[in-house]
Amino acid sequence: EVQVVESGGDLVQPGGSLRLSCAASGFSVSSHYVSWVRQSPGKRLEWVSIIYAGGEEFYADSVKGRFTISRDTSHNTVYLQMNSLRVEDTAIYYCARADGSGNYRDYWGQGTLVTVSS
Amino acid sequence: VMTQSPVSLPVTLGQPASISCRSSQSLVYTDGNTYLNWFHQRPGQPPRRLIHKVSNRDSGVPDRFSGSGSGTDFTLNISRVEAEDVGVFYCMQGSYWPWTFGQGTKVEIK
């Protein structure tokens, strides 16, 4: 059974850093794309980043240069390193085996909450 | 930019409902496909995709949900609203990065 489970969400001060983890089971992160999608307190959804099987990465303009997606195949885990955090980065962060095409079934985690506040 | 209407939709159980989604540019990709998806989100749950590529229902999605449209204008129809349909519906374009969502349509029972 395919599952993704997020962890690492926390309260952090503006300018701080945080690393989110997405533990995958039922598939290999080296063979499939994995995305991070966030939902702000106002419920707006934003596709933050995706890493493809071949290693290609894409980022939303709002996080480019501050966030980095990566994967550890030995732990079958995808990470989102978030630096220079801003108040507007406050959101629930979902990990998903999903992409924009809809060509394959998607799988979403329950999300992890990141709060950026002083 | 993806714009949905209405923002709020009170509906009567058993009655039809319709949600509109408009894109600021054509969503026809260079491969000829139109990557327009519809998601449903219940409170406290992650989004669940219902429809992909305009009109293709995902596995397990009831056939009361249907999608239509082309180019820049798209519609999600629910033939008979059921209690489990409450929540927020989002359209999302996957044709051009950055992929973007509409602002959502909140469906509630009258």
mmCIF file of C-alpha atoms in Angstrom:
data_model
loop_
_atom_site.group_PDB
_atom_site.id
_atom_site.type_symbol
_atom_site.label_atom_id
_atom_site.label_comp_id
_atom_site.label_asym_id
_atom_site.label_seq_id
_atom_site.Cartn_x
_atom_site.Cartn_y
_atom_site.Cartn_z
ATOM 1 C CA GLU A 1 0.000 0.000 0.000
ATOM 2 C CA VAL A 2 1.344 3.400 -0.989
ATOM 3 C CA GLN A 3 1.688 5.865 1.878
ATOM 4 C CA VAL A 4 3.488 9.121 2.584
ATOM 5 C CA VAL A 5 3.882 10.484 6.101
ATOM 6 C CA GLU A 6 5.109 13.981 6.857
ATOM 7 C CA SER A 7 6.970 15.136 9.929
ATOM 8 C CA GLY A 8 9.093 18.031 11.114
ATOM 9 C CA GLY A 9 6.551 20.827 11.365
ATOM 10 C CA ASP A 10 7.135 23.259 14.222
ATOM 11 C CA LEU A 11 6.948 26.833 15.430
ATOM 12 C CA VAL A 12 9.927 28.812 14.153
ATOM 13 C CA GLN A 13 10.903 32.475 14.216
ATOM 14 C CA PRO A 14 11.076 34.577 11.064
ATOM 15 C CA GLY A 15 14.445 34.095 9.404
ATOM 16 C CA GLY A 16 14.799 30.620 10.853
ATOM 17 C CA SER A 17 15.132 27.236 9.204
ATOM 18 C CA LEU A 18 13.245 23.956 9.306
ATOM 19 C CA ARG A 19 13.488 20.631 7.530
ATOM 20 C CA LEU A 20 10.385 18.645 6.725
ATOM 21 C CA SER A 21 10.500 14.921 6.054
ATOM 22 C CA CYS A 22 8.245 12.762 3.934
ATOM 23 C CA ALA A 23 8.632 9.060 4.632
ATOM 24 C CA ALA A 24 7.391 6.959 1.738
ATOM 25 C CA SER A 25 6.246 3.358 1.767
ATOM 26 C CA GLY A 26 4.858 1.130 -0.937
ATOM 27 C CA PHE A 27 6.975 2.785 -3.623
ATOM 28 C CA SER A 28 10.516 3.991 -4.172
ATOM 29 C CA VAL A 29 11.210 7.737 -4.123
ATOM 30 C CA SER A 30 13.960 7.105 -6.650
ATOM 31 C CA SER A 31 11.413 5.874 -9.187
ATOM 32 C CA HIS A 32 8.527 8.296 -8.685
ATOM 33 C CA TYR A 33 7.925 12.030 -8.414
ATOM 34 C CA VAL A 34 7.142 13.478 -4.988
ATOM 35 C CA SER A 35 5.702 16.903 -4.310
ATOM 36 C CA TRP A 36 5.200 19.350 -1.475
ATOM 37 C CA VAL A 37 1.950 21.318 -1.470
ATOM 38 C CA ARG A 38 1.056 23.805 1.230
ATOM 39 C CA GLN A 39 -2.184 25.273 2.506
ATOM 40 C CA SER A 40 -2.221 28.624 4.211
ATOM 41 C CA PRO A 41 -4.483 29.504 7.148
ATOM 42 C CA GLY A 42 -6.799 31.139 4.612
ATOM 43 C CA LYS A 43 -7.062 27.729 2.896
ATOM 44 C CA ARG A 44 -5.286 28.765 -0.285
ATOM 45 C CA LEU A 45 -3.385 25.827 -1.835
ATOM 46 C CA GLU A 46 0.052 26.292 -3.368
ATOM 47 C CA TRP A 47 2.192 23.697 -5.142
ATOM 48 C CA VAL A 48 5.560 24.382 -3.527
ATOM 49 C CA SER A 49 7.976 21.952 -5.120
ATOM 50 C CA ILE A 50 8.367 18.658 -6.949
ATOM 51 C CA ILE A 51 11.264 16.293 -7.461
ATOM 52 C CA TYR A 52 11.074 13.883 -10.366
ATOM 53 C CA ALA A 53 12.505 10.404 -10.600
ATOM 54 C CA GLY A 54 15.333 11.711 -12.744
ATOM 55 C CA GLY A 55 16.212 14.274 -10.078
ATOM 56 C CA GLU A 56 14.765 17.347 -11.781
ATOM 57 C CA GLU A 57 13.418 19.875 -9.277
ATOM 58 C CA PHE A 58 10.894 22.679 -9.600
ATOM 59 C CA TYR A 59 9.972 25.403 -7.131
ATOM 60 C CA ALA A 60 7.229 27.971 -6.752
ATOM 61 C CA ASP A 61 8.498 31.501 -7.232
ATOM 62 C CA SER A 62 7.580 32.313 -3.647
ATOM 63 C CA VAL A 63 10.114 29.812 -2.263
ATOM 64 C CA LYS A 64 12.795 29.713 -4.949
ATOM 65 C CA GLY A 65 16.232 30.271 -3.464
ATOM 66 C CA ARG A 66 14.982 29.594 0.069
ATOM 67 C CA PHE A 67 13.583 26.051 -0.088
ATOM 68 C CA THR A 68 15.345 22.928 -1.338
ATOM 69 C CA ILE A 69 13.772 19.573 -2.072
ATOM 70 C CA SER A 70 15.919 16.464 -1.847
ATOM 71 C CA ARG A 71 15.650 12.735 -1.330
ATOM 72 C CA ASP A 72 17.450 9.967 0.517
ATOM 73 C CA THR A 73 16.905 6.708 -1.290
ATOM 74 C CA SER A 74 18.433 4.668 1.543
ATOM 75 C CA HIS A 75 15.674 5.908 3.853
ATOM 76 C CA ASN A 76 13.087 6.244 1.068
ATOM 77 C CA THR A 77 12.410 9.766 2.276
ATOM 78 C CA VAL A 78 11.973 13.142 0.613
ATOM 79 C CA TYR A 79 12.928 16.323 2.429
ATOM 80 C CA LEU A 80 12.033 19.983 2.179
ATOM 81 C CA GLN A 81 14.735 22.219 3.608
ATOM 82 C CA MET A 82 13.220 25.599 4.362
ATOM 83 C CA ASN A 83 15.529 28.545 5.057
ATOM 84 C CA SER A 84 14.920 32.254 5.623
ATOM 85 C CA LEU A 85 11.391 31.495 6.714
ATOM 86 C CA ARG A 86 8.782 34.225 6.556
ATOM 87 C CA VAL A 87 5.472 34.709 8.322
ATOM 88 C CA GLU A 88 3.728 34.008 5.009
ATOM 89 C CA ASP A 89 5.279 30.522 4.927
ATOM 90 C CA THR A 90 2.941 29.555 7.760
ATOM 91 C CA ALA A 91 0.886 26.652 6.439
ATOM 92 C CA ILE A 92 0.084 22.990 6.550
ATOM 93 C CA TYR A 93 2.632 21.271 4.328
ATOM 94 C CA TYR A 94 1.417 18.175 2.501
ATOM 95 C CA CYS A 95 3.666 15.617 0.920
ATOM 96 C CA ALA A 96 2.130 13.913 -2.080
ATOM 97 C CA ARG A 97 3.048 11.414 -4.709
ATOM 98 C CA ALA A 98 1.350 13.612 -7.210
ATOM 99 C CA ASP A 99 2.036 15.868 -10.145
ATOM 100 C CA GLY A 100 0.062 18.205 -12.302
ATOM 101 C CA SER A 101 -0.712 15.809 -15.111
ATOM 102 C CA GLY A 102 -3.090 13.525 -13.263
ATOM 103 C CA ASN A 103 -1.812 10.648 -15.373
ATOM 104 C CA TYR A 104 -1.398 8.417 -12.349
ATOM 105 C CA ARG A 105 -3.245 7.948 -9.083
ATOM 106 C CA ASP A 106 -2.112 10.412 -6.431
ATOM 107 C CA TYR A 107 -1.422 9.818 -2.749
ATOM 108 C CA TRP A 108 -1.373 12.496 -0.082
ATOM 109 C CA GLY A 109 -0.214 12.608 3.517
ATOM 110 C CA GLN A 110 -2.131 14.201 6.367
ATOM 111 C CA GLY A 111 0.200 17.193 6.480
ATOM 112 C CA THR A 112 2.508 18.817 9.000
ATOM 113 C CA LEU A 113 2.000 22.308 10.405
ATOM 114 C CA VAL A 114 4.660 24.970 10.068
ATOM 115 C CA THR A 115 4.122 28.191 11.991
ATOM 116 C CA VAL A 116 6.458 31.120 11.453
ATOM 117 C CA SER A 117 5.991 33.693 14.166
ATOM 118 C CA SER A 118 7.981 35.744 16.635
ATOM 119 C CA VAL B 1 -4.389 32.712 -12.528
ATOM 120 C CA MET B 2 -7.234 30.346 -11.783
ATOM 121 C CA THR B 3 -10.532 31.936 -10.786
ATOM 122 C CA GLN B 4 -13.454 29.946 -9.432
ATOM 123 C CA SER B 5 -17.061 30.915 -8.978
ATOM 124 C CA PRO B 6 -18.997 30.970 -6.850
ATOM 125 C CA VAL B 7 -16.858 31.212 -3.738
ATOM 126 C CA SER B 8 -19.691 29.812 -1.617
ATOM 127 C CA LEU B 9 -22.390 27.433 -2.802
ATOM 128 C CA PRO B 10 -25.317 26.494 -0.557
ATOM 129 C CA VAL B 11 -27.006 23.447 -2.005
ATOM 130 C CA THR B 12 -30.020 21.263 -1.305
ATOM 131 C CA LEU B 13 -29.466 17.551 -0.881
ATOM 132 C CA GLY B 14 -30.364 15.687 -4.036
ATOM 133 C CA GLN B 15 -30.172 18.790 -6.212
ATOM 134 C CA PRO B 16 -27.531 19.495 -8.870
ATOM 135 C CA ALA B 17 -24.624 21.885 -8.387
ATOM 136 C CA SER B 18 -22.136 23.490 -10.709
ATOM 137 C CA ILE B 19 -18.772 25.173 -10.130
ATOM 138 C CA SER B 20 -16.974 27.265 -12.706
ATOM 139 C CA CYS B 21 -13.224 27.653 -13.146
ATOM 140 C CA ARG B 22 -11.576 30.096 -15.491
ATOM 141 C CA SER B 23 -7.902 30.323 -16.386
ATOM 142 C CA SER B 24 -6.175 33.518 -17.441
ATOM 143 C CA GLN B 25 -4.501 31.602 -20.273
ATOM 144 C CA SER B 26 -5.246 28.530 -22.346
ATOM 145 C CA LEU B 27 -4.434 25.293 -20.538
ATOM 146 C CA VAL B 28 -3.842 23.319 -23.715
ATOM 147 C CA TYR B 29 -0.331 21.948 -23.337
ATOM 148 C CA THR B 30 2.121 21.417 -26.196
ATOM 149 C CA ASP B 31 1.244 17.698 -26.246
ATOM 150 C CA GLY B 32 -2.390 18.552 -26.960
ATOM 151 C CA ASN B 33 -3.653 17.588 -23.519
ATOM 152 C CA THR B 34 -5.385 19.972 -21.132
ATOM 153 C CA TYR B 35 -4.182 19.368 -17.594
ATOM 154 C CA LEU B 36 -7.088 20.689 -15.595
ATOM 155 C CA ASN B 37 -7.840 18.838 -12.369
ATOM 156 C CA TRP B 38 -10.564 19.088 -9.738
ATOM 157 C CA PHE B 39 -9.980 18.367 -6.045
ATOM 158 C CA HIS B 40 -12.305 18.031 -3.071
ATOM 159 C CA GLN B 41 -11.230 18.702 0.494
ATOM 160 C CA ARG B 42 -13.187 17.822 3.598
ATOM 161 C CA PRO B 43 -12.380 19.593 6.884
ATOM 162 C CA GLY B 44 -9.224 18.253 8.466
ATOM 163 C CA GLN B 45 -8.348 16.153 5.426
ATOM 164 C CA PRO B 46 -5.875 16.547 2.580
ATOM 165 C CA PRO B 47 -7.238 17.341 -0.870
ATOM 166 C CA ARG B 48 -8.506 14.417 -2.908
ATOM 167 C CA ARG B 49 -8.390 14.527 -6.684
ATOM 168 C CA LEU B 50 -11.735 13.827 -8.339
ATOM 169 C CA ILE B 51 -11.140 14.676 -11.983
ATOM 170 C CA HIS B 52 -8.007 14.844 -14.125
ATOM 171 C CA LYS B 53 -7.506 16.151 -17.636
ATOM 172 C CA VAL B 54 -10.815 18.044 -17.625
ATOM 173 C CA SER B 55 -13.240 15.144 -17.595
ATOM 174 C CA ASN B 56 -11.601 11.922 -16.405
ATOM 175 C CA ARG B 57 -12.885 10.681 -13.060
ATOM 176 C CA ASP B 58 -10.293 9.249 -10.722
ATOM 177 C CA SER B 59 -10.649 5.736 -9.377
ATOM 178 C CA GLY B 60 -13.462 5.405 -6.856
ATOM 179 C CA VAL B 61 -15.043 8.770 -7.633
ATOM 180 C CA PRO B 62 -18.848 8.542 -7.903
ATOM 181 C CA ASP B 63 -20.293 9.115 -11.346
ATOM 182 C CA ARG B 64 -22.421 11.991 -10.056
ATOM 183 C CA PHE B 65 -19.254 14.080 -10.536
ATOM 184 C CA SER B 66 -18.435 15.199 -14.052
ATOM 185 C CA GLY B 67 -16.049 17.691 -15.562
ATOM 186 C CA SER B 68 -16.218 19.586 -18.818
ATOM 187 C CA GLY B 69 -14.730 22.523 -20.635
ATOM 188 C CA SER B 70 -11.857 23.509 -22.852
ATOM 189 C CA GLY B 71 -9.184 26.137 -23.311
ATOM 190 C CA THR B 72 -9.770 28.563 -20.464
ATOM 191 C CA ASP B 73 -13.250 27.703 -19.168
ATOM 192 C CA PHE B 74 -14.105 24.635 -17.162
ATOM 193 C CA THR B 75 -16.988 23.324 -15.096
ATOM 194 C CA LEU B 76 -17.448 20.722 -12.378
ATOM 195 C CA ASN B 77 -20.953 19.368 -12.144
ATOM 196 C CA ILE B 78 -22.513 17.346 -9.365
ATOM 197 C CA SER B 79 -25.706 15.723 -10.590
ATOM 198 C CA ARG B 80 -27.209 15.121 -7.147
ATOM 199 C CA VAL B 81 -25.491 16.563 -4.097
ATOM 200 C CA GLU B 82 -25.004 14.223 -1.172
ATOM 201 C CA ALA B 83 -24.112 15.042 2.428
ATOM 202 C CA GLU B 84 -20.549 13.749 1.976
ATOM 203 C CA ASP B 85 -19.932 16.388 -0.717
ATOM 204 C CA VAL B 86 -19.658 19.229 1.796
ATOM 205 C CA GLY B 87 -16.258 20.840 1.861
ATOM 206 C CA VAL B 88 -14.195 22.883 -0.549
ATOM 207 C CA PHE B 89 -13.711 22.150 -4.237
ATOM 208 C CA TYR B 90 -10.598 23.399 -6.024
ATOM 209 C CA CYS B 91 -9.664 23.475 -9.678
ATOM 210 C CA MET B 92 -5.969 23.174 -10.441
ATOM 211 C CA GLN B 93 -3.977 23.585 -13.636
ATOM 212 C CA GLY B 94 -1.069 21.247 -14.246
ATOM 213 C CA SER B 95 -0.229 22.413 -17.745
ATOM 214 C CA TYR B 96 2.349 25.069 -16.930
ATOM 215 C CA TRP B 97 4.693 25.439 -13.984
ATOM 216 C CA PRO B 98 4.032 26.804 -11.478
ATOM 217 C CA TRP B 99 0.933 24.659 -11.188
ATOM 218 C CA THR B 100 -1.797 26.688 -9.574
ATOM 219 C CA PHE B 101 -5.078 26.212 -7.760
ATOM 220 C CA GLY B 102 -8.240 28.231 -7.798
ATOM 221 C CA GLN B 103 -9.264 29.917 -4.581
ATOM 222 C CA GLY B 104 -11.823 27.245 -3.797
ATOM 223 C CA THR B 105 -15.607 26.906 -3.688
ATOM 224 C CA LYS B 106 -17.125 26.026 -0.349
ATOM 225 C CA VAL B 107 -20.117 23.741 -0.674
ATOM 226 C CA GLU B 108 -22.525 23.569 2.233
ATOM 227 C CA ILE B 109 -25.945 22.059 2.697
ATOM 228 C CA LYS B 110 -28.861 24.475 2.995
#
